[in-house]
PDB file of C-alpha atoms and ligand atoms in Angstrom:
ATOM      1  CA  MET G   1      -3.468  16.551 -45.770  1.00 81.00           C
ATOM      2  CA  ARG G   2      -0.593  18.867 -45.017  1.00 94.00           C
ATOM      3  CA  LYS G   3      -1.404  20.929 -41.917  1.00 96.00           C
ATOM      4  CA  ARG G   4      -0.012  24.187 -40.573  1.00 97.00           C
ATOM      5  CA  ILE G   5       1.348  23.477 -37.128  1.00 98.00           C
ATOM      6  CA  VAL G   6       3.112  25.497 -34.464  1.00 98.00           C
ATOM      7  CA  ALA G   7       4.438  23.413 -31.575  1.00 98.00           C
ATOM      8  CA  GLY G   8       5.935  24.766 -28.357  1.00 98.00           C
ATOM      9  CA  ASN G   9       8.640  22.646 -26.756  1.00 98.00           C
ATOM     10  CA  TRP G  10       8.983  23.848 -23.167  1.00 98.00           C
ATOM     11  CA  LYS G  11      11.959  21.539 -22.512  1.00 98.00           C
ATOM     12  CA  MET G  12      12.941  21.373 -18.795  1.00 98.00           C
ATOM     13  CA  ASN G  13      11.484  24.730 -17.785  1.00 98.00           C
ATOM     14  CA  LYS G  14       8.764  26.087 -15.463  1.00 98.00           C
ATOM     15  CA  THR G  15       7.399  25.012 -12.096  1.00 98.00           C
ATOM     16  CA  TYR G  16       3.899  23.543 -11.950  1.00 98.00           C
ATOM     17  CA  GLU G  17       2.328  26.905 -11.036  1.00 98.00           C
ATOM     18  CA  GLU G  18       4.238  28.706 -13.774  1.00 98.00           C
ATOM     19  CA  ALA G  19       3.205  26.069 -16.287  1.00 98.00           C
ATOM     20  CA  LEU G  20      -0.482  26.512 -15.461  1.00 98.00           C
ATOM     21  CA  THR G  21      -0.193  30.290 -15.775  1.00 98.00           C
ATOM     22  CA  LEU G  22       1.583  30.019 -19.118  1.00 98.00           C
ATOM     23  CA  VAL G  23      -0.912  27.604 -20.600  1.00 98.00           C
ATOM     24  CA  SER G  24      -3.893  29.690 -19.413  1.00 97.00           C
ATOM     25  CA  GLU G  25      -2.400  32.747 -21.090  1.00 98.00           C
ATOM     26  CA  ILE G  26      -1.745  30.840 -24.313  1.00 98.00           C
ATOM     27  CA  ASP G  27      -5.248  29.375 -24.237  1.00 97.00           C
ATOM     28  CA  ASN G  28      -6.817  32.866 -23.895  1.00 97.00           C
ATOM     29  CA  MET G  29      -4.666  34.474 -26.546  1.00 97.00           C
ATOM     30  CA  VAL G  30      -5.212  31.661 -29.024  1.00 97.00           C
ATOM     31  CA  GLN G  31      -9.000  31.750 -28.450  1.00 95.00           C
ATOM     32  CA  ASN G  32      -9.187  35.518 -28.854  1.00 96.00           C
ATOM     33  CA  GLU G  33      -6.599  36.251 -31.492  1.00 97.00           C
ATOM     34  CA  VAL G  34      -5.911  33.267 -33.723  1.00 96.00           C
ATOM     35  CA  THR G  35      -8.351  33.124 -36.602  1.00 93.00           C
ATOM     36  CA  GLY G  36      -6.362  31.196 -39.211  1.00 89.00           C
ATOM     37  CA  ASP G  37      -6.347  27.469 -39.749  1.00 93.00           C
ATOM     38  CA  VAL G  38      -3.424  26.420 -37.571  1.00 97.00           C
ATOM     39  CA  THR G  39      -2.943  23.589 -35.121  1.00 97.00           C
ATOM     40  CA  VAL G  40      -1.151  24.586 -31.927  1.00 98.00           C
ATOM     41  CA  VAL G  41       0.707  21.909 -29.985  1.00 98.00           C
ATOM     42  CA  ILE G  42       2.131  22.350 -26.485  1.00 98.00           C
ATOM     43  CA  ALA G  43       4.792  20.030 -25.095  1.00 98.00           C
ATOM     44  CA  PRO G  44       5.188  20.593 -21.345  1.00 98.00           C
ATOM     45  CA  PRO G  45       7.369  18.423 -19.082  1.00 98.00           C
ATOM     46  CA  PHE G  46       5.867  15.004 -18.192  1.00 98.00           C
ATOM     47  CA  PRO G  47       4.525  15.854 -14.694  1.00 98.00           C
ATOM     48  CA  TYR G  48       2.337  18.670 -16.064  1.00 98.00           C
ATOM     49  CA  LEU G  49       0.833  16.864 -19.040  1.00 98.00           C
ATOM     50  CA  GLN G  50      -2.498  15.971 -17.529  1.00 97.00           C
ATOM     51  CA  SER G  51      -3.148  19.364 -15.909  1.00 98.00           C
ATOM     52  CA  VAL G  52      -2.103  21.282 -19.001  1.00 97.00           C
ATOM     53  CA  GLY G  53      -4.276  18.971 -21.094  1.00 95.00           C
ATOM     54  CA  LYS G  54      -7.303  19.621 -18.872  1.00 95.00           C
ATOM     55  CA  LEU G  55      -6.864  23.380 -19.187  1.00 93.00           C
ATOM     56  CA  THR G  56      -6.765  23.218 -22.969  1.00 90.00           C
ATOM     57  CA  GLN G  57      -9.581  20.701 -23.426  1.00 90.00           C
ATOM     58  CA  GLY G  58     -12.190  23.265 -24.467  1.00 89.00           C
ATOM     59  CA  ASN G  59      -9.961  24.817 -27.112  1.00 93.00           C
ATOM     60  CA  ASP G  60      -9.956  22.718 -30.275  1.00 93.00           C
ATOM     61  CA  LYS G  61      -6.946  24.559 -31.689  1.00 95.00           C
ATOM     62  CA  LEU G  62      -4.725  23.425 -28.787  1.00 97.00           C
ATOM     63  CA  HIS G  63      -3.248  19.946 -28.574  1.00 97.00           C
ATOM     64  CA  LEU G  64      -0.992  18.210 -26.101  1.00 98.00           C
ATOM     65  CA  ALA G  65       2.422  16.662 -26.792  1.00 98.00           C
ATOM     66  CA  ALA G  66       5.074  14.851 -24.780  1.00 98.00           C
ATOM     67  CA  GLN G  67       8.752  15.697 -25.223  1.00 98.00           C
ATOM     68  CA  ASN G  68       9.892  12.088 -25.194  1.00 98.00           C
ATOM     69  CA  VAL G  69       8.616   8.509 -24.928  1.00 98.00           C
ATOM     70  CA  SER G  70      10.055   5.113 -24.057  1.00 98.00           C
ATOM     71  CA  GLU G  71      10.661   2.651 -26.853  1.00 98.00           C
ATOM     72  CA  HIS G  72       9.352  -0.079 -24.522  1.00 98.00           C
ATOM     73  CA  GLU G  73       5.729  -0.995 -24.029  1.00 97.00           C
ATOM     74  CA  SER G  74       5.746  -1.461 -20.244  1.00 98.00           C
ATOM     75  CA  GLY G  75       7.662  -3.111 -17.437  1.00 98.00           C
ATOM     76  CA  ALA G  76      10.847  -2.691 -15.433  1.00 98.00           C
ATOM     77  CA  PHE G  77      12.238   0.500 -16.984  1.00 98.00           C
ATOM     78  CA  THR G  78      12.679   2.843 -14.030  1.00 98.00           C
ATOM     79  CA  GLY G  79      12.142   6.478 -14.892  1.00 97.00           C
ATOM     80  CA  GLU G  80      10.680   5.810 -18.330  1.00 98.00           C
ATOM     81  CA  VAL G  81       7.236   6.809 -19.623  1.00 98.00           C
ATOM     82  CA  SER G  82       5.407   4.670 -22.185  1.00 98.00           C
ATOM     83  CA  ALA G  83       3.325   5.735 -25.180  1.00 98.00           C
ATOM     84  CA  ARG G  84       0.292   4.131 -23.577  1.00 98.00           C
ATOM     85  CA  MET G  85       0.739   6.253 -20.450  1.00 98.00           C
ATOM     86  CA  LEU G  86       1.005   9.381 -22.584  1.00 98.00           C
ATOM     87  CA  GLN G  87      -2.088   8.472 -24.530  1.00 98.00           C
ATOM     88  CA  SER G  88      -3.960   7.794 -21.275  1.00 97.00           C
ATOM     89  CA  VAL G  89      -3.332  11.327 -19.957  1.00 97.00           C
ATOM     90  CA  GLY G  90      -4.466  13.001 -23.175  1.00 97.00           C
ATOM     91  CA  ALA G  91      -1.272  13.465 -25.184  1.00 98.00           C
ATOM     92  CA  GLU G  92      -1.865  13.339 -28.934  1.00 98.00           C
ATOM     93  CA  TYR G  93       1.647  14.138 -30.170  1.00 98.00           C
ATOM     94  CA  VAL G  94       5.154  13.186 -29.112  1.00 98.00           C
ATOM     95  CA  ILE G  95       8.514  14.734 -30.012  1.00 98.00           C
ATOM     96  CA  ILE G  96      10.983  12.034 -31.064  1.00 98.00           C
ATOM     97  CA  GLY G  97      14.673  12.426 -31.856  1.00 98.00           C
ATOM     98  CA  HIS G  98      15.218  15.967 -30.639  1.00 98.00           C
ATOM     99  CA  SER G  99      18.922  16.770 -30.976  1.00 97.00           C
ATOM    100  CA  GLU G 100      19.194  17.179 -27.191  1.00 97.00           C
ATOM    101  CA  ARG G 101      17.944  13.599 -26.735  1.00 98.00           C
ATOM    102  CA  ARG G 102      20.295  12.329 -29.453  1.00 97.00           C
ATOM    103  CA  MET G 103      23.236  14.222 -27.946  1.00 96.00           C
ATOM    104  CA  TYR G 104      22.813  14.001 -24.161  1.00 97.00           C
ATOM    105  CA  HIS G 105      20.935  10.710 -23.963  1.00 97.00           C
ATOM    106  CA  HIS G 106      22.690   8.931 -26.820  1.00 97.00           C
ATOM    107  CA  GLU G 107      19.508   8.031 -28.650  1.00 98.00           C
ATOM    108  CA  ASP G 108      20.528   6.355 -31.881  1.00 98.00           C
ATOM    109  CA  ALA G 109      18.597   5.821 -35.108  1.00 98.00           C
ATOM    110  CA  GLN G 110      17.399   2.345 -34.115  1.00 98.00           C
ATOM    111  CA  THR G 111      16.122   3.545 -30.738  1.00 98.00           C
ATOM    112  CA  LEU G 112      14.284   6.363 -32.473  1.00 98.00           C
ATOM    113  CA  TYR G 113      12.716   3.904 -34.876  1.00 98.00           C
ATOM    114  CA  LYS G 114      11.462   1.866 -31.911  1.00 98.00           C
ATOM    115  CA  LYS G 115      10.074   5.021 -30.299  1.00 98.00           C
ATOM    116  CA  LEU G 116       8.251   5.842 -33.525  1.00 98.00           C
ATOM    117  CA  LYS G 117       6.751   2.343 -33.638  1.00 98.00           C
ATOM    118  CA  ALA G 118       5.753   2.422 -29.971  1.00 98.00           C
ATOM    119  CA  SER G 119       4.082   5.827 -30.398  1.00 98.00           C
ATOM    120  CA  LEU G 120       2.262   4.945 -33.599  1.00 98.00           C
ATOM    121  CA  ALA G 121       0.970   1.751 -32.008  1.00 98.00           C
ATOM    122  CA  GLN G 122      -0.781   3.882 -29.364  1.00 98.00           C
ATOM    123  CA  GLY G 123      -2.209   6.347 -31.869  1.00 98.00           C
ATOM    124  CA  LEU G 124       0.193   9.173 -30.999  1.00 98.00           C
ATOM    125  CA  THR G 125       1.440  11.474 -33.755  1.00 98.00           C
ATOM    126  CA  PRO G 126       5.244  11.585 -33.740  1.00 98.00           C
ATOM    127  CA  ILE G 127       7.086  14.827 -34.474  1.00 98.00           C
ATOM    128  CA  PHE G 128      10.343  13.377 -35.754  1.00 98.00           C
ATOM    129  CA  CYS G 129      13.283  15.788 -35.458  1.00 98.00           C
ATOM    130  CA  CYS G 130      16.324  15.921 -37.698  1.00 98.00           C
ATOM    131  CA  GLY G 131      19.054  18.465 -38.255  1.00 98.00           C
ATOM    132  CA  GLU G 132      22.791  18.811 -38.736  1.00 98.00           C
ATOM    133  CA  PRO G 133      25.546  20.101 -36.425  1.00 97.00           C
ATOM    134  CA  LEU G 134      27.556  23.147 -37.460  1.00 95.00           C
ATOM    135  CA  GLU G 135      30.568  21.187 -38.698  1.00 95.00           C
ATOM    136  CA  GLU G 136      28.397  19.284 -41.206  1.00 96.00           C
ATOM    137  CA  ARG G 137      26.905  22.554 -42.474  1.00 96.00           C
ATOM    138  CA  ASP G 138      30.354  24.137 -42.743  1.00 94.00           C
ATOM    139  CA  ALA G 139      31.661  21.114 -44.647  1.00 96.00           C
ATOM    140  CA  ASP G 140      28.664  21.322 -46.984  1.00 97.00           C
ATOM    141  CA  ARG G 141      27.466  17.869 -45.930  1.00 98.00           C
ATOM    142  CA  HIS G 142      24.187  18.992 -44.352  1.00 98.00           C
ATOM    143  CA  PHE G 143      21.908  17.464 -46.998  1.00 98.00           C
ATOM    144  CA  GLU G 144      23.576  14.061 -46.793  1.00 98.00           C
ATOM    145  CA  TYR G 145      23.566  14.188 -43.004  1.00 98.00           C
ATOM    146  CA  VAL G 146      19.842  14.907 -42.731  1.00 98.00           C
ATOM    147  CA  GLY G 147      19.033  12.453 -45.534  1.00 98.00           C
ATOM    148  CA  GLN G 148      20.833   9.742 -43.582  1.00 98.00           C
ATOM    149  CA  GLN G 149      18.933  10.586 -40.369  1.00 98.00           C
ATOM    150  CA  LEU G 150      15.622  10.234 -42.212  1.00 98.00           C
ATOM    151  CA  HIS G 151      16.660   7.008 -43.878  1.00 98.00           C
ATOM    152  CA  ASP G 152      18.045   5.405 -40.720  1.00 98.00           C
ATOM    153  CA  SER G 153      14.951   5.897 -38.553  1.00 98.00           C
ATOM    154  CA  LEU G 154      12.027   6.182 -40.954  1.00 98.00           C
ATOM    155  CA  SER G 155      12.714   3.766 -43.788  1.00 96.00           C
ATOM    156  CA  TYR G 156      11.442   0.735 -41.862  1.00 95.00           C
ATOM    157  CA  LEU G 157       8.006   2.268 -41.366  1.00 98.00           C
ATOM    158  CA  SER G 158       5.174   1.226 -43.653  1.00 97.00           C
ATOM    159  CA  ASN G 159       3.509   3.856 -45.862  1.00 96.00           C
ATOM    160  CA  GLU G 160       0.452   3.771 -43.593  1.00 96.00           C
ATOM    161  CA  GLU G 161       2.609   4.358 -40.518  1.00 97.00           C
ATOM    162  CA  PHE G 162       4.563   7.155 -42.166  1.00 97.00           C
ATOM    163  CA  ASP G 163       1.338   8.952 -43.126  1.00 96.00           C
ATOM    164  CA  ARG G 164       0.914   9.840 -39.438  1.00 97.00           C
ATOM    165  CA  VAL G 165       4.422  11.229 -38.891  1.00 98.00           C
ATOM    166  CA  LEU G 166       5.383  14.931 -38.837  1.00 98.00           C
ATOM    167  CA  ILE G 167       8.932  16.116 -39.434  1.00 98.00           C
ATOM    168  CA  ALA G 168      10.777  18.962 -37.718  1.00 98.00           C
ATOM    169  CA  TYR G 169      13.986  20.242 -39.279  1.00 98.00           C
ATOM    170  CA  GLU G 170      16.120  21.783 -36.544  1.00 98.00           C
ATOM    171  CA  PRO G 171      19.701  22.665 -37.491  1.00 97.00           C
ATOM    172  CA  ILE G 172      21.628  22.167 -34.237  1.00 96.00           C
ATOM    173  CA  TRP G 173      23.593  25.384 -34.737  1.00 95.00           C
ATOM    174  CA  ALA G 174      20.320  27.329 -34.639  1.00 94.00           C
ATOM    175  CA  ILE G 175      18.836  25.796 -31.475  1.00 91.00           C
ATOM    176  CA  GLY G 176      18.843  28.199 -28.548  1.00 88.00           C
ATOM    177  CA  THR G 177      21.662  30.178 -30.129  1.00 89.00           C
ATOM    178  CA  GLY G 178      19.721  33.141 -31.495  1.00 84.00           C
ATOM    179  CA  ARG G 179      21.178  32.231 -34.903  1.00 86.00           C
ATOM    180  CA  THR G 180      18.329  31.138 -37.114  1.00 88.00           C
ATOM    181  CA  ALA G 181      18.590  29.499 -40.513  1.00 91.00           C
ATOM    182  CA  SER G 182      17.738  31.987 -43.256  1.00 96.00           C
ATOM    183  CA  SER G 183      14.384  31.407 -44.879  1.00 97.00           C
ATOM    184  CA  GLN G 184      16.256  30.286 -47.989  1.00 97.00           C
ATOM    185  CA  GLN G 185      18.348  27.746 -46.041  1.00 97.00           C
ATOM    186  CA  ALA G 186      15.176  26.444 -44.392  1.00 98.00           C
ATOM    187  CA  GLN G 187      13.268  26.201 -47.691  1.00 98.00           C
ATOM    188  CA  GLU G 188      16.161  24.411 -49.425  1.00 98.00           C
ATOM    189  CA  MET G 189      16.415  21.816 -46.690  1.00 98.00           C
ATOM    190  CA  HIS G 190      12.649  21.333 -46.378  1.00 98.00           C
ATOM    191  CA  ALA G 191      12.395  20.750 -50.134  1.00 98.00           C
ATOM    192  CA  TYR G 192      15.262  18.265 -49.886  1.00 98.00           C
ATOM    193  CA  ILE G 193      13.549  16.473 -46.982  1.00 98.00           C
ATOM    194  CA  ARG G 194      10.325  16.242 -48.973  1.00 98.00           C
ATOM    195  CA  GLU G 195      12.206  14.775 -51.922  1.00 98.00           C
ATOM    196  CA  GLN G 196      13.874  12.188 -49.674  1.00 98.00           C
ATOM    197  CA  LEU G 197      10.491  11.276 -48.200  1.00 98.00           C
ATOM    198  CA  SER G 198       9.081  10.745 -51.674  1.00 97.00           C
ATOM    199  CA  ARG G 199      11.887   8.240 -52.314  1.00 97.00           C
ATOM    200  CA  LEU G 200      11.413   6.453 -48.987  1.00 97.00           C
ATOM    201  CA  PHE G 201       7.618   6.383 -49.276  1.00 97.00           C
ATOM    202  CA  ASP G 202       5.727   7.963 -52.154  1.00 94.00           C
ATOM    203  CA  ALA G 203       5.214  11.386 -53.679  1.00 95.00           C
ATOM    204  CA  GLU G 204       1.746  11.819 -52.254  1.00 96.00           C
ATOM    205  CA  ALA G 205       2.832  10.973 -48.707  1.00 95.00           C
ATOM    206  CA  ALA G 206       5.788  13.344 -49.030  1.00 96.00           C
ATOM    207  CA  TYR G 207       3.560  16.121 -50.342  1.00 97.00           C
ATOM    208  CA  ASN G 208       1.111  15.682 -47.478  1.00 97.00           C
ATOM    209  CA  THR G 209       3.704  15.607 -44.687  1.00 98.00           C
ATOM    210  CA  SER G 210       3.938  18.721 -42.526  1.00 98.00           C
ATOM    211  CA  ILE G 211       7.580  19.767 -42.145  1.00 98.00           C
ATOM    212  CA  LEU G 212       8.211  22.215 -39.302  1.00 98.00           C
ATOM    213  CA  TYR G 213      11.237  24.442 -38.891  1.00 98.00           C
ATOM    214  CA  GLY G 214      12.892  24.791 -35.463  1.00 97.00           C
ATOM    215  CA  GLY G 215      15.840  26.794 -34.176  1.00 96.00           C
ATOM    216  CA  SER G 216      15.644  30.344 -32.788  1.00 94.00           C
ATOM    217  CA  CYS G 217      12.284  30.945 -34.427  1.00 96.00           C
ATOM    218  CA  ASN G 218      10.746  34.130 -32.987  1.00 96.00           C
ATOM    219  CA  PRO G 219       8.000  36.663 -33.736  1.00 97.00           C
ATOM    220  CA  GLY G 220      10.485  38.643 -35.856  1.00 97.00           C
ATOM    221  CA  ASN G 221      11.467  35.863 -38.269  1.00 96.00           C
ATOM    222  CA  ALA G 222       8.467  33.493 -38.223  1.00 98.00           C
ATOM    223  CA  LYS G 223       6.521  35.240 -40.971  1.00 97.00           C
ATOM    224  CA  GLU G 224       9.287  34.938 -43.514  1.00 98.00           C
ATOM    225  CA  LEU G 225      10.082  31.347 -42.546  1.00 98.00           C
ATOM    226  CA  PHE G 226       6.419  30.258 -42.684  1.00 98.00           C
ATOM    227  CA  ALA G 227       5.980  31.945 -46.059  1.00 98.00           C
ATOM    228  CA  GLN G 228       8.320  29.379 -47.642  1.00 98.00           C
ATOM    229  CA  LYS G 229       6.629  26.817 -49.833  1.00 97.00           C
ATOM    230  CA  ASP G 230       7.856  23.769 -47.916  1.00 98.00           C
ATOM    231  CA  VAL G 231       7.810  25.214 -44.389  1.00 98.00           C
ATOM    232  CA  ASP G 232       4.551  24.146 -42.767  1.00 98.00           C
ATOM    233  CA  GLY G 233       5.097  25.591 -39.318  1.00 98.00           C
ATOM    234  CA  GLY G 234       7.532  25.660 -36.451  1.00 98.00           C
ATOM    235  CA  LEU G 235       8.848  23.792 -33.441  1.00 98.00           C
ATOM    236  CA  ILE G 236       9.518  26.570 -30.971  1.00 98.00           C
ATOM    237  CA  GLY G 237      11.732  26.346 -27.888  1.00 97.00           C
ATOM    238  CA  GLY G 238      12.664  29.534 -26.026  1.00 97.00           C
ATOM    239  CA  ALA G 239       9.943  31.709 -27.540  1.00 98.00           C
ATOM    240  CA  SER G 240       7.227  29.204 -26.552  1.00 98.00           C
ATOM    241  CA  LEU G 241       7.876  30.022 -22.883  1.00 98.00           C
ATOM    242  CA  LYS G 242       6.413  33.510 -23.383  1.00 98.00           C
ATOM    243  CA  SER G 243       2.713  33.547 -24.199  1.00 98.00           C
ATOM    244  CA  ARG G 244       2.923  36.808 -26.170  1.00 98.00           C
ATOM    245  CA  ASP G 245       5.826  35.674 -28.342  1.00 98.00           C
ATOM    246  CA  PHE G 246       4.376  32.217 -28.886  1.00 98.00           C
ATOM    247  CA  THR G 247       0.996  33.616 -29.921  1.00 98.00           C
ATOM    248  CA  ASP G 248       2.622  36.129 -32.246  1.00 98.00           C
ATOM    249  CA  ILE G 249       4.518  33.284 -33.893  1.00 98.00           C
ATOM    250  CA  ILE G 250       1.249  31.368 -34.337  1.00 98.00           C
ATOM    251  CA  LYS G 251      -0.291  34.464 -35.907  1.00 97.00           C
ATOM    252  CA  SER G 252       2.589  34.713 -38.388  1.00 97.00           C
ATOM    253  CA  PHE G 253       0.811  32.379 -40.793  1.00 91.00           C
TER     254      PHE G 253
HETATM  255  P1  PGA F 301      14.788  27.254 -29.778  1.00 78.26           P
HETATM  256  O1  PGA F 301      14.602  25.672 -29.662  1.00 78.26           O
HETATM  257  O2  PGA F 301      13.530  27.811 -30.416  1.00 78.26           O
HETATM  258  O3  PGA F 301      14.974  27.734 -28.366  1.00 78.26           O
HETATM  259  O4  PGA F 301      15.986  27.496 -30.630  1.00 78.26           O
HETATM  260  C1  PGA F 301      13.937  24.921 -30.635  1.00 78.26           C
HETATM  261  C2  PGA F 301      13.886  23.466 -30.227  1.00 78.26           C
HETATM  262  O5  PGA F 301      14.900  22.964 -29.711  1.00 78.26           O
HETATM  263  O6  PGA F 301      12.862  22.766 -30.402  1.00 78.26           O
END
């Protein structure tokens, strides 16, 4: 079943104390103000996962995500964190293939595929990110570019595995830039993604997949974006660091 989801990606922000304050505020606001059927996911930095998870345990709308995961199961991989570790501290979701990981950490399609497999094997729900850089958009190659990203990392998954994957479309030119995709640009790409997924898997799986939009989503533009037929929620960066803004985005459904 396609779900409405708003996920907050905190990236490398906040001290431990600040993180606890932020999550307590979000927890309160979501409990008191959010009435609709929406799943809220919070992705704090690794060291805060367990504490943030404990604070949100009593709120069944709130769920915990990691921002990254190792493609390896365990062993001598200094600095890495495995899917099993994430699962053991209460994470339910994991962001895979964010453009910052692809760009700064050189994560290629095959690595992302392995991360998907490792996460699925531990029962985590991957949020698989895709999205084109500005030059591809300007050259009118954005559909092909995103189609290729989906094909190169997802096509080796079985239908059963894919059923548990969420997609986030994040055009790189819209991330942290204040320049959001128009609701029409988002809808067009989301519909294209769904069509590609129906080719890679089947129409039912594609129909049921939640596809989130990410990139300068804020309380001012979320309503229009979420009103699009194929936009099932958002992956929120900057605005998820402010409890008021994040909650207002969640309430935009
Ligand atoms: P932004 O980031 O909302 O700050 O643009 C989105 C993301 O990178 O997930």
